[in-house]
mmCIF file of C-alpha atoms in Angstrom:
data_model
loop_
_atom_site.group_PDB
_atom_site.id
_atom_site.type_symbol
_atom_site.label_atom_id
_atom_site.label_comp_id
_atom_site.label_asym_id
_atom_site.label_seq_id
_atom_site.Cartn_x
_atom_site.Cartn_y
_atom_site.Cartn_z
ATOM 1 C CA MET B 8 -27.407 -37.850 22.936
ATOM 2 C CA PRO B 9 -28.625 -36.313 19.963
ATOM 3 C CA GLU B 10 -27.490 -37.152 16.090
ATOM 4 C CA THR B 11 -24.851 -34.495 14.820
ATOM 5 C CA PRO B 12 -26.289 -33.042 11.707
ATOM 6 C CA THR B 13 -24.787 -33.835 8.185
ATOM 7 C CA LEU B 14 -23.998 -31.690 5.617
ATOM 8 C CA ALA B 15 -27.151 -33.858 4.141
ATOM 9 C CA ASP B 16 -29.089 -32.374 7.012
ATOM 10 C CA LEU B 17 -27.947 -28.616 6.480
ATOM 11 C CA VAL B 18 -28.529 -28.725 2.497
ATOM 12 C CA ALA B 19 -32.040 -30.723 2.978
ATOM 13 C CA PRO B 20 -34.421 -30.559 0.589
ATOM 14 C CA LEU B 21 -31.247 -30.634 -1.778
ATOM 15 C CA GLY B 22 -29.351 -33.434 -2.291
ATOM 16 C CA VAL B 23 -25.506 -33.042 -1.418
ATOM 17 C CA SER B 24 -24.571 -34.084 -4.962
ATOM 18 C CA GLN B 25 -26.730 -31.375 -6.563
ATOM 19 C CA PHE B 26 -25.258 -28.871 -3.823
ATOM 20 C CA PHE B 27 -21.759 -29.990 -4.978
ATOM 21 C CA GLN B 28 -22.934 -29.146 -8.604
ATOM 22 C CA ASP B 29 -24.892 -26.332 -8.684
ATOM 23 C CA VAL B 30 -24.386 -24.124 -5.145
ATOM 24 C CA GLN B 31 -20.946 -24.643 -3.985
ATOM 25 C CA GLY B 32 -18.685 -21.977 -4.991
ATOM 26 C CA GLU B 33 -21.631 -20.609 -7.347
ATOM 27 C CA THR B 34 -24.508 -18.653 -5.638
ATOM 28 C CA TYR B 35 -25.827 -18.211 -1.686
ATOM 29 C CA ARG B 36 -28.745 -20.840 -0.714
ATOM 30 C CA ARG B 37 -31.261 -20.374 1.997
ATOM 31 C CA PHE B 38 -32.570 -23.879 3.358
ATOM 32 C CA GLU B 39 -35.474 -23.526 5.712
ATOM 33 C CA GLY B 40 -36.160 -25.492 8.472
ATOM 34 C CA ARG B 41 -38.084 -26.318 12.171
ATOM 35 C CA ALA B 42 -37.315 -24.007 14.838
ATOM 36 C CA GLY B 43 -35.440 -25.326 17.920
ATOM 37 C CA ARG B 44 -34.069 -28.244 15.588
ATOM 38 C CA PHE B 45 -30.154 -27.004 16.332
ATOM 39 C CA ALA B 46 -31.209 -26.477 19.915
ATOM 40 C CA ASP B 47 -28.668 -28.923 21.130
ATOM 41 C CA LEU B 48 -25.893 -27.848 19.607
ATOM 42 C CA LEU B 49 -25.471 -24.919 22.133
ATOM 43 C CA PRO B 50 -28.144 -24.432 25.107
ATOM 44 C CA TRP B 51 -27.351 -21.343 26.435
ATOM 45 C CA PRO B 52 -26.680 -22.880 29.860
ATOM 46 C CA ALA B 53 -23.763 -24.699 27.769
ATOM 47 C CA LEU B 54 -22.743 -21.207 26.510
ATOM 48 C CA ASN B 55 -23.051 -19.496 29.985
ATOM 49 C CA ALA B 56 -20.292 -22.190 31.214
ATOM 50 C CA ILE B 57 -18.067 -21.405 28.335
ATOM 51 C CA LEU B 58 -17.605 -17.701 28.860
ATOM 52 C CA ARG B 59 -17.659 -18.795 32.611
ATOM 53 C CA GLN B 60 -14.757 -21.370 32.648
ATOM 54 C CA HIS B 61 -12.703 -20.635 29.984
ATOM 55 C CA ARG B 62 -10.096 -17.841 29.683
ATOM 56 C CA LEU B 63 -10.938 -16.159 26.365
ATOM 57 C CA GLU B 64 -8.474 -13.685 25.314
ATOM 58 C CA PHE B 65 -9.233 -11.003 22.452
ATOM 59 C CA PRO B 66 -9.613 -11.538 19.702
ATOM 60 C CA ARG B 67 -11.191 -15.295 20.043
ATOM 61 C CA LEU B 68 -13.962 -13.583 22.250
ATOM 62 C CA ARG B 69 -14.729 -9.832 21.286
ATOM 63 C CA LEU B 70 -17.829 -7.519 20.947
ATOM 64 C CA ALA B 71 -18.686 -5.415 17.824
ATOM 65 C CA LEU B 72 -20.753 -2.528 17.411
ATOM 66 C CA ASP B 73 -21.932 -0.922 14.394
ATOM 67 C CA GLY B 74 -19.118 -2.160 12.287
ATOM 68 C CA THR B 75 -16.157 -1.354 14.943
ATOM 69 C CA PRO B 76 -14.753 -3.708 17.677
ATOM 70 C CA VAL B 77 -15.735 -2.984 21.345
ATOM 71 C CA PRO B 78 -12.754 -1.934 23.890
ATOM 72 C CA MET B 79 -11.645 -5.138 25.454
ATOM 73 C CA GLU B 80 -10.775 -3.010 28.746
ATOM 74 C CA SER B 81 -14.183 -1.836 28.862
ATOM 75 C CA TYR B 82 -15.560 -5.336 29.517
ATOM 76 C CA THR B 83 -12.378 -7.407 30.675
ATOM 77 C CA ASP B 84 -9.806 -7.553 33.233
ATOM 78 C CA LEU B 85 -6.308 -8.656 32.945
ATOM 79 C CA VAL B 86 -5.492 -10.575 36.176
ATOM 80 C CA PRO B 87 -2.104 -11.076 37.712
ATOM 81 C CA THR B 88 -1.317 -15.205 38.072
ATOM 82 C CA ARG B 89 0.860 -16.319 40.833
ATOM 83 C CA ARG B 90 3.828 -16.906 38.510
ATOM 84 C CA SER B 91 3.830 -14.398 35.846
ATOM 85 C CA GLY B 92 1.589 -12.337 33.269
ATOM 86 C CA THR B 93 -1.761 -11.844 33.505
ATOM 87 C CA VAL B 94 -5.037 -13.741 32.177
ATOM 88 C CA PRO B 95 -8.120 -12.424 31.334
ATOM 89 C CA ARG B 96 -11.164 -12.306 33.161
ATOM 90 C CA LEU B 97 -14.735 -11.745 32.146
ATOM 91 C CA ARG B 98 -16.674 -8.430 33.809
ATOM 92 C CA ALA B 99 -20.231 -10.145 33.588
ATOM 93 C CA ALA B 100 -21.760 -6.558 34.151
ATOM 94 C CA PRO B 101 -20.355 -4.079 31.800
ATOM 95 C CA PHE B 102 -20.122 -7.361 29.286
ATOM 96 C CA THR B 103 -24.052 -7.774 29.122
ATOM 97 C CA GLU B 104 -24.410 -3.611 29.234
ATOM 98 C CA HIS B 105 -22.597 -3.712 25.921
ATOM 99 C CA LEU B 106 -24.743 -6.385 24.784
ATOM 100 C CA ARG B 107 -28.073 -4.888 25.813
ATOM 101 C CA GLY B 108 -26.301 -1.768 23.982
ATOM 102 C CA GLY B 109 -26.632 -3.181 20.654
ATOM 103 C CA ALA B 110 -23.304 -4.699 20.821
ATOM 104 C CA THR B 111 -22.703 -8.674 18.959
ATOM 105 C CA MET B 112 -20.669 -11.181 20.689
ATOM 106 C CA VAL B 113 -18.332 -13.288 18.984
ATOM 107 C CA LEU B 114 -16.397 -16.400 19.847
ATOM 108 C CA ASP B 115 -13.991 -17.690 17.933
ATOM 109 C CA ALA B 116 -13.079 -21.384 16.971
ATOM 110 C CA ILE B 117 -15.811 -22.632 19.573
ATOM 111 C CA GLN B 118 -15.530 -25.927 18.219
ATOM 112 C CA GLU B 119 -12.814 -26.452 20.828
ATOM 113 C CA LEU B 120 -15.116 -25.647 23.580
ATOM 114 C CA SER B 121 -18.044 -27.655 22.950
ATOM 115 C CA ASP B 122 -18.361 -31.343 22.088
ATOM 116 C CA PRO B 123 -21.642 -31.138 20.295
ATOM 117 C CA ILE B 124 -20.002 -28.351 18.066
ATOM 118 C CA GLY B 125 -16.865 -30.150 18.080
ATOM 119 C CA ASP B 126 -18.712 -33.198 16.634
ATOM 120 C CA LEU B 127 -20.470 -31.048 14.233
ATOM 121 C CA ALA B 128 -17.412 -30.017 12.979
ATOM 122 C CA ARG B 129 -15.904 -33.230 12.513
ATOM 123 C CA SER B 130 -19.093 -34.343 10.693
ATOM 124 C CA LEU B 131 -18.467 -31.737 7.947
ATOM 125 C CA GLU B 132 -14.941 -31.858 7.290
ATOM 126 C CA HIS B 133 -15.577 -35.605 6.499
ATOM 127 C CA ASP B 134 -18.180 -34.362 4.072
ATOM 128 C CA LEU B 135 -16.682 -31.288 3.042
ATOM 129 C CA ARG B 136 -13.168 -32.830 2.865
ATOM 130 C CA GLU B 137 -12.013 -29.422 4.259
ATOM 131 C CA SER B 138 -10.774 -27.735 7.490
ATOM 132 C CA VAL B 139 -14.007 -26.500 9.574
ATOM 133 C CA GLN B 140 -13.744 -24.009 11.772
ATOM 134 C CA VAL B 141 -16.983 -22.597 13.917
ATOM 135 C CA ASN B 142 -17.335 -19.079 15.098
ATOM 136 C CA LEU B 143 -20.536 -18.130 17.264
ATOM 137 C CA TYR B 144 -22.354 -14.512 16.666
ATOM 138 C CA ALA B 145 -24.923 -13.635 19.569
ATOM 139 C CA GLY B 146 -26.710 -10.265 19.432
ATOM 140 C CA TRP B 147 -30.328 -8.941 20.769
ATOM 141 C CA GLY B 148 -29.935 -5.062 19.677
ATOM 142 C CA VAL B 149 -31.280 -3.240 16.449
ATOM 143 C CA THR B 150 -27.774 -2.586 14.844
ATOM 144 C CA HIS B 151 -25.399 -4.515 13.127
ATOM 145 C CA GLY B 152 -21.812 -5.900 14.146
ATOM 146 C CA PHE B 153 -20.350 -5.374 10.788
ATOM 147 C CA ASP B 154 -20.795 -3.536 7.828
ATOM 148 C CA VAL B 155 -21.277 -4.311 4.300
ATOM 149 C CA HIS B 156 -18.331 -7.286 3.700
ATOM 150 C CA TRP B 157 -17.361 -10.422 2.142
ATOM 151 C CA ASP B 158 -15.201 -13.228 3.430
ATOM 152 C CA ASP B 159 -12.595 -15.509 1.782
ATOM 153 C CA HIS B 160 -14.150 -18.642 2.791
ATOM 154 C CA ASP B 161 -17.348 -20.386 2.232
ATOM 155 C CA ALA B 162 -19.430 -20.490 4.766
ATOM 156 C CA PHE B 163 -22.612 -22.335 6.396
ATOM 157 C CA ILE B 164 -24.855 -19.932 9.060
ATOM 158 C CA ILE B 165 -26.914 -22.324 11.093
ATOM 159 C CA GLN B 166 -29.519 -19.906 13.065
ATOM 160 C CA VAL B 167 -29.202 -21.509 16.618
ATOM 161 C CA ALA B 168 -32.118 -19.429 18.276
ATOM 162 C CA GLY B 169 -33.633 -16.198 17.217
ATOM 163 C CA ARG B 170 -33.552 -14.748 14.021
ATOM 164 C CA LYS B 171 -31.963 -12.396 11.778
ATOM 165 C CA ARG B 172 -31.568 -9.885 9.030
ATOM 166 C CA TRP B 173 -29.313 -10.911 5.986
ATOM 167 C CA ARG B 174 -29.080 -8.463 3.126
ATOM 168 C CA MET B 175 -26.802 -9.991 -0.198
ATOM 169 C CA HIS B 176 -25.199 -7.839 -2.352
ATOM 170 C CA GLY B 177 -24.071 -10.434 -4.403
ATOM 171 C CA PRO B 178 -19.978 -11.084 -5.814
ATOM 172 C CA THR B 179 -18.391 -8.543 -7.736
ATOM 173 C CA ARG B 180 -14.955 -10.354 -8.433
ATOM 174 C CA PRO B 181 -15.359 -13.957 -9.026
ATOM 175 C CA ALA B 182 -13.690 -15.920 -6.464
ATOM 176 C CA PRO B 183 -11.274 -13.128 -4.911
ATOM 177 C CA LEU B 184 -8.444 -14.177 -2.348
ATOM 178 C CA HIS B 185 -7.282 -13.154 0.981
ATOM 179 C CA ARG B 186 -3.742 -12.338 -1.065
ATOM 180 C CA ASP B 187 -5.077 -11.141 -4.513
ATOM 181 C CA VAL B 188 -4.115 -8.735 -7.223
ATOM 182 C CA GLU B 189 -6.953 -6.750 -6.802
ATOM 183 C CA GLN B 190 -9.784 -5.996 -4.418
ATOM 184 C CA PRO B 191 -13.369 -6.680 -5.396
ATOM 185 C CA GLU B 192 -15.150 -3.153 -5.801
ATOM 186 C CA ARG B 193 -17.769 -2.376 -3.816
ATOM 187 C CA PRO B 194 -21.082 -3.469 -4.211
ATOM 188 C CA GLY B 195 -24.354 -1.953 -5.110
ATOM 189 C CA GLU B 196 -27.736 -2.083 -3.450
ATOM 190 C CA PRO B 197 -28.612 -5.289 -1.845
ATOM 191 C CA ILE B 198 -30.148 -8.038 -4.442
ATOM 192 C CA ASP B 199 -31.813 -10.136 -1.582
ATOM 193 C CA ASP B 200 -33.344 -9.047 2.220
ATOM 194 C CA PHE B 201 -34.643 -11.884 4.035
ATOM 195 C CA ILE B 202 -35.109 -12.865 7.831
ATOM 196 C CA LEU B 203 -32.737 -15.827 8.664
ATOM 197 C CA GLU B 204 -35.122 -17.796 11.494
ATOM 198 C CA ASP B 205 -34.515 -20.199 13.806
ATOM 199 C CA GLY B 206 -33.459 -23.442 12.477
ATOM 200 C CA ASP B 207 -32.918 -22.246 9.119
ATOM 201 C CA VAL B 208 -29.154 -22.631 7.289
ATOM 202 C CA LEU B 209 -27.908 -20.229 4.676
ATOM 203 C CA TYR B 210 -24.930 -21.334 2.707
ATOM 204 C CA VAL B 211 -22.189 -18.177 1.849
ATOM 205 C CA PRO B 212 -19.517 -18.667 -0.985
ATOM 206 C CA ARG B 213 -16.608 -16.623 -0.735
ATOM 207 C CA GLY B 214 -16.583 -13.115 -2.681
ATOM 208 C CA HIS B 215 -20.402 -12.902 -1.863
ATOM 209 C CA TRP B 216 -20.966 -9.509 -0.429
ATOM 210 C CA HIS B 217 -23.169 -9.190 2.595
ATOM 211 C CA ASP B 218 -24.504 -7.454 5.863
ATOM 212 C CA VAL B 219 -26.028 -8.625 8.845
ATOM 213 C CA THR B 220 -28.638 -6.632 11.242
ATOM 214 C CA ALA B 221 -30.497 -7.775 14.651
ATOM 215 C CA VAL B 222 -34.094 -7.246 14.678
ATOM 216 C CA GLY B 223 -34.355 -6.151 17.993
ATOM 217 C CA GLU B 224 -34.468 -9.504 19.542
ATOM 218 C CA MET B 225 -32.050 -12.034 21.038
ATOM 219 C CA SER B 226 -30.375 -14.077 17.943
ATOM 220 C CA LEU B 227 -27.611 -16.515 18.179
ATOM 221 C CA HIS B 228 -25.942 -18.433 15.037
ATOM 222 C CA LEU B 229 -22.741 -20.379 14.384
ATOM 223 C CA THR B 230 -20.797 -19.599 11.306
ATOM 224 C CA LEU B 231 -19.206 -22.815 9.883
ATOM 225 C CA GLY B 232 -16.152 -21.517 7.614
ATOM 226 C CA PHE B 233 -14.231 -23.509 5.342
ATOM 227 C CA SER B 234 -11.599 -22.776 2.395
ATOM 228 C CA PRO B 235 -12.016 -25.240 -0.661
ATOM 229 C CA ALA B 236 -8.584 -26.343 -2.204
ATOM 230 C CA THR B 237 -7.935 -23.717 -5.449
ATOM 231 C CA GLY B 238 -5.609 -23.933 -7.951
ATOM 232 C CA ILE B 239 -2.984 -21.101 -6.459
ATOM 233 C CA ASP B 240 -3.343 -24.264 -3.761
ATOM 234 C CA LEU B 241 -2.005 -26.574 -6.170
ATOM 235 C CA VAL B 242 0.659 -24.261 -7.127
ATOM 236 C CA THR B 243 1.786 -23.885 -4.144
ATOM 237 C CA TRP B 244 1.927 -27.902 -3.220
ATOM 238 C CA LEU B 245 3.445 -28.168 -6.737
ATOM 239 C CA ALA B 246 6.284 -26.237 -5.855
ATOM 240 C CA ASP B 247 7.270 -27.926 -2.780
ATOM 241 C CA LYS B 248 7.305 -31.257 -5.226
ATOM 242 C CA LEU B 249 9.450 -29.594 -7.715
ATOM 243 C CA ARG B 250 12.186 -29.347 -5.293
ATOM 244 C CA ALA B 251 13.134 -32.740 -5.856
ATOM 245 C CA SER B 252 14.052 -31.547 -9.417
ATOM 246 C CA THR B 253 18.018 -30.194 -10.239
ATOM 247 C CA VAL B 254 16.528 -27.986 -12.845
ATOM 248 C CA PHE B 255 14.200 -26.077 -10.539
ATOM 249 C CA ARG B 256 16.502 -26.144 -7.320
ATOM 250 C CA GLN B 257 19.386 -24.859 -9.740
ATOM 251 C CA ASP B 258 20.503 -21.287 -9.787
ATOM 252 C CA LEU B 259 19.293 -18.976 -12.720
ATOM 253 C CA PRO B 260 21.538 -17.811 -15.193
ATOM 254 C CA ARG B 261 21.017 -14.028 -14.305
ATOM 255 C CA PHE B 262 24.482 -13.435 -15.969
ATOM 256 C CA GLY B 263 24.253 -15.465 -18.659
ATOM 257 C CA THR B 264 23.522 -15.102 -22.537
ATOM 258 C CA ASP B 265 20.052 -14.657 -23.590
ATOM 259 C CA GLU B 266 20.097 -18.045 -25.082
ATOM 260 C CA GLU B 267 21.328 -19.553 -22.126
ATOM 261 C CA ARG B 268 18.293 -17.995 -19.974
ATOM 262 C CA ALA B 269 15.905 -19.051 -22.897
ATOM 263 C CA ALA B 270 17.388 -22.597 -22.584
ATOM 264 C CA ARG B 271 16.852 -22.674 -18.648
ATOM 265 C CA ALA B 272 13.212 -21.620 -19.348
ATOM 266 C CA ALA B 273 12.476 -24.256 -21.895
ATOM 267 C CA ALA B 274 13.822 -26.772 -19.507
ATOM 268 C CA LEU B 275 11.975 -25.451 -16.592
ATOM 269 C CA ARG B 276 8.582 -25.249 -18.819
ATOM 270 C CA ALA B 277 9.434 -29.153 -19.936
ATOM 271 C CA GLU B 278 9.991 -30.376 -15.911
ATOM 272 C CA LEU B 279 7.146 -28.424 -15.220
ATOM 273 C CA GLU B 280 4.495 -29.624 -18.445
ATOM 274 C CA ALA B 281 5.757 -33.104 -17.035
ATOM 275 C CA THR B 282 3.904 -32.652 -13.747
ATOM 276 C CA LEU B 283 0.920 -31.560 -14.826
ATOM 277 C CA THR B 284 -0.599 -34.630 -15.629
ATOM 278 C CA GLY B 285 -4.250 -35.630 -16.113
ATOM 279 C CA GLU B 286 -3.979 -37.129 -12.108
ATOM 280 C CA VAL B 287 -2.237 -33.841 -10.623
ATOM 281 C CA VAL B 288 -5.698 -32.616 -9.091
ATOM 282 C CA ASP B 289 -6.195 -36.291 -7.662
ATOM 283 C CA ARG B 290 -3.106 -36.285 -5.752
ATOM 284 C CA PHE B 291 -2.884 -33.186 -4.914
ATOM 285 C CA LEU B 292 -6.522 -33.445 -2.882
ATOM 286 C CA ALA B 293 -5.530 -37.041 -2.146
ATOM 287 C CA GLU B 294 -2.279 -35.927 -0.128
ATOM 288 C CA ARG B 295 -4.042 -32.746 1.144
ATOM 289 C CA ASP B 296 -6.736 -34.898 2.804
ATOM 290 C CA SER B 297 -3.893 -36.965 4.336
ATOM 291 C CA ALA B 298 -2.116 -34.543 5.655
ATOM 292 C CA ALA B 299 -4.904 -33.382 7.667
ATOM 293 C CA PRO B 300 -4.462 -33.186 11.376
ATOM 294 C CA ALA B 301 -6.449 -35.091 13.662
ATOM 295 C CA HIS B 302 -9.138 -33.646 16.229
ATOM 296 C CA PRO B 303 -7.812 -33.357 19.778
ATOM 297 C CA ARG B 304 -10.021 -35.778 21.856
ATOM 298 C CA VAL B 305 -8.173 -37.242 24.887
ATOM 299 C CA GLY B 306 -9.799 -40.464 26.099
ATOM 300 C CA LEU B 307 -8.349 -40.248 29.847
ATOM 301 C CA PRO B 308 -8.428 -42.517 31.799
ATOM 302 C CA TRP B 309 -7.894 -45.112 29.572
ATOM 303 C CA ALA B 310 -5.628 -43.616 26.759
ATOM 304 C CA ALA B 311 -2.578 -43.382 29.427
ATOM 305 C CA THR B 312 -3.456 -46.534 30.942
ATOM 306 C CA PRO B 313 -1.353 -49.741 29.591
ATOM 307 C CA GLY B 314 -3.695 -51.996 27.608
ATOM 308 C CA LEU B 315 -5.509 -48.731 26.131
ATOM 309 C CA LEU B 316 -8.815 -50.465 26.218
ATOM 310 C CA PRO B 317 -11.379 -50.932 29.226
ATOM 311 C CA ASP B 318 -12.435 -55.127 29.412
ATOM 312 C CA GLY B 319 -15.803 -54.621 27.630
ATOM 313 C CA ASP B 320 -16.829 -54.838 24.648
ATOM 314 C CA GLU B 321 -19.284 -52.378 24.688
ATOM 315 C CA THR B 322 -17.031 -49.445 25.239
ATOM 316 C CA GLU B 323 -17.024 -46.949 22.076
ATOM 317 C CA VAL B 324 -14.083 -45.734 19.855
ATOM 318 C CA ARG B 325 -14.232 -42.749 17.694
ATOM 319 C CA PHE B 326 -11.751 -42.098 15.031
ATOM 320 C CA LEU B 327 -10.105 -38.554 15.058
ATOM 321 C CA VAL B 328 -9.106 -37.765 11.471
ATOM 322 C CA PRO B 329 -12.223 -36.938 9.265
ATOM 323 C CA ARG B 330 -10.368 -36.906 5.960
ATOM 324 C CA ALA B 331 -8.347 -39.579 6.547
ATOM 325 C CA VAL B 332 -7.363 -41.481 3.047
ATOM 326 C CA LEU B 333 -7.695 -45.845 2.657
ATOM 327 C CA GLU B 334 -5.667 -47.412 -0.196
ATOM 328 C CA GLU B 335 -6.390 -51.284 -0.791
ATOM 329 C CA GLY B 336 -3.977 -53.558 -2.951
ATOM 330 C CA ASP B 337 -1.445 -56.746 -2.751
ATOM 331 C CA GLY B 338 -3.542 -58.187 0.167
ATOM 332 C CA ARG B 339 -2.542 -54.741 2.438
ATOM 333 C CA VAL B 340 -4.826 -51.813 3.349
ATOM 334 C CA THR B 341 -3.047 -48.492 3.545
ATOM 335 C CA LEU B 342 -4.019 -45.547 5.827
ATOM 336 C CA LEU B 343 -2.560 -42.281 4.827
ATOM 337 C CA ALA B 344 -3.985 -39.893 7.862
ATOM 338 C CA ASP B 345 -2.579 -37.171 10.307
ATOM 339 C CA GLY B 346 0.413 -36.848 7.879
ATOM 340 C CA LYS B 347 1.323 -40.719 8.789
ATOM 341 C CA ARG B 348 1.350 -44.137 6.403
ATOM 342 C CA PHE B 349 0.353 -47.185 8.131
ATOM 343 C CA VAL B 350 0.173 -50.112 6.308
ATOM 344 C CA PHE B 351 -1.796 -53.393 7.549
ATOM 345 C CA ALA B 352 -2.755 -56.616 6.740
ATOM 346 C CA GLY B 353 -6.002 -56.499 4.099
ATOM 347 C CA ALA B 354 -7.969 -57.844 7.075
ATOM 348 C CA ALA B 355 -7.911 -54.525 8.839
ATOM 349 C CA ALA B 356 -9.894 -52.998 6.139
ATOM 350 C CA PRO B 357 -13.477 -53.448 6.984
ATOM 351 C CA LEU B 358 -12.558 -51.938 10.701
ATOM 352 C CA LEU B 359 -10.757 -49.206 9.067
ATOM 353 C CA LYS B 360 -13.874 -48.595 6.831
ATOM 354 C CA ALA B 361 -16.324 -48.388 9.304
ATOM 355 C CA LEU B 362 -14.153 -46.452 11.950
ATOM 356 C CA LEU B 363 -13.552 -43.631 9.013
ATOM 357 C CA ASP B 364 -17.322 -42.334 9.230
ATOM 358 C CA GLY B 365 -16.294 -40.855 12.365
ATOM 359 C CA THR B 366 -19.258 -41.844 14.352
ATOM 360 C CA PRO B 367 -18.586 -44.007 17.645
ATOM 361 C CA GLN B 368 -18.108 -47.584 16.947
ATOM 362 C CA ALA B 369 -18.683 -50.166 19.700
ATOM 363 C CA VAL B 370 -15.535 -52.355 19.964
ATOM 364 C CA LYS B 371 -17.632 -55.641 19.746
ATOM 365 C CA ARG B 372 -19.620 -54.304 16.363
ATOM 366 C CA LEU B 373 -15.836 -53.722 15.220
ATOM 367 C CA ALA B 374 -14.875 -57.098 16.220
ATOM 368 C CA GLU B 375 -18.189 -58.782 14.257
ATOM 369 C CA LEU B 376 -16.849 -56.819 10.575
ATOM 370 C CA SER B 377 -13.714 -58.475 11.039
ATOM 371 C CA GLU B 378 -11.887 -61.693 10.450
ATOM 372 C CA LEU B 379 -9.440 -61.156 13.449
ATOM 373 C CA ASP B 380 -10.252 -62.663 16.802
ATOM 374 C CA ARG B 381 -10.905 -60.466 19.644
ATOM 375 C CA ALA B 382 -7.144 -59.908 20.891
ATOM 376 C CA THR B 383 -6.103 -59.094 17.484
ATOM 377 C CA VAL B 384 -9.095 -56.068 17.148
ATOM 378 C CA ARG B 385 -8.782 -54.761 20.652
ATOM 379 C CA ALA B 386 -4.317 -54.765 20.192
ATOM 380 C CA PHE B 387 -5.137 -52.758 16.442
ATOM 381 C CA LEU B 388 -7.696 -50.118 17.998
ATOM 382 C CA GLY B 389 -5.031 -50.052 21.262
ATOM 383 C CA GLU B 390 -2.278 -48.829 18.209
ATOM 384 C CA LEU B 391 -4.814 -46.641 17.119
ATOM 385 C CA THR B 392 -5.234 -44.915 19.580
ATOM 386 C CA THR B 393 -1.575 -44.628 20.624
ATOM 387 C CA GLN B 394 -0.704 -42.792 17.130
ATOM 388 C CA GLY B 395 -3.583 -40.442 18.204
ATOM 389 C CA LEU B 396 -5.943 -41.170 15.852
ATOM 390 C CA LEU B 397 -8.477 -43.021 17.856
ATOM 391 C CA SER B 398 -10.261 -41.744 21.140
ATOM 392 C CA ILE B 399 -11.963 -44.055 24.103
ATOM 393 C CA GLY B 400 -15.667 -43.249 25.112
#
């Protein structure tokens, strides 16, 4: 099986640390690559199988033409089910006719429908420490699917096949948000105009205006969107923490004297300032990571079988929480993952460190890394599987 691309692969020849320091959140950057290097992420037969085998409701699957959605009814039937309701069924002829006419196909959250893309999303979530959603865009015409716009998330664009024209207009408001006090002004003329070729990667920070146009030939790209934590996120988290404070839970003295309201404001400010220690950002990010959910991956038949693991130690297991946090001390290791807290003996640390990079690990190798005996290692992995943190195979 081809290796899953990492963040280092996407931003090469730039180093990851340099990307975080100089590029992320600051400017767009194109990273050229060899043609075909992403072809195994989504071969055309795999995409055809997804369209054939899944009930993809609007707006998850949609067509867009010149910035306007194509009516779903023109390429989809709603078929009655035996029990109740209806389900969507794609009509191949009008669907492909729209594509020939220049429409762009959009399929959201394709990481849930494709193992290679799901592995890519998990890999990038591990490296970026943020949740990643992958959307697919495919087109054949010379029109554009969407007008000039900006997104409220950062994105990597991976050109899987063909090529597409990108025009970058830059930002008109620093770090805009989805819910903001004002909207960015419309941009002027493009500051850059280029063709993204098969194998290229483009990074676009949120708030950077852009428009994309097909060039009269097939194009397939993936947009990997993620939203880095902001100060607004920290304040929202802090507001929930302050529910522990009696002063913050108490009613405000709406009908009190001016002095009473001023005193309450001073008390609130004092408690708030006490929480804004030098470590508050680290605490927030660690808790945000530890609360990130596990990726759904069921390892049947073994996950539902007593004993949980096959007999052979060549079996591979995979950790499903890309942003799990490990804490070591006092001869113990604490795993914070999927919103849960697990405490193990310190001897489990080498196993957990090997698992946390998210790559498949053979039971045999994990046993060799640990001072624990084979039966204990297998029981430990079985417990992680029971908790939904580990997948078999």
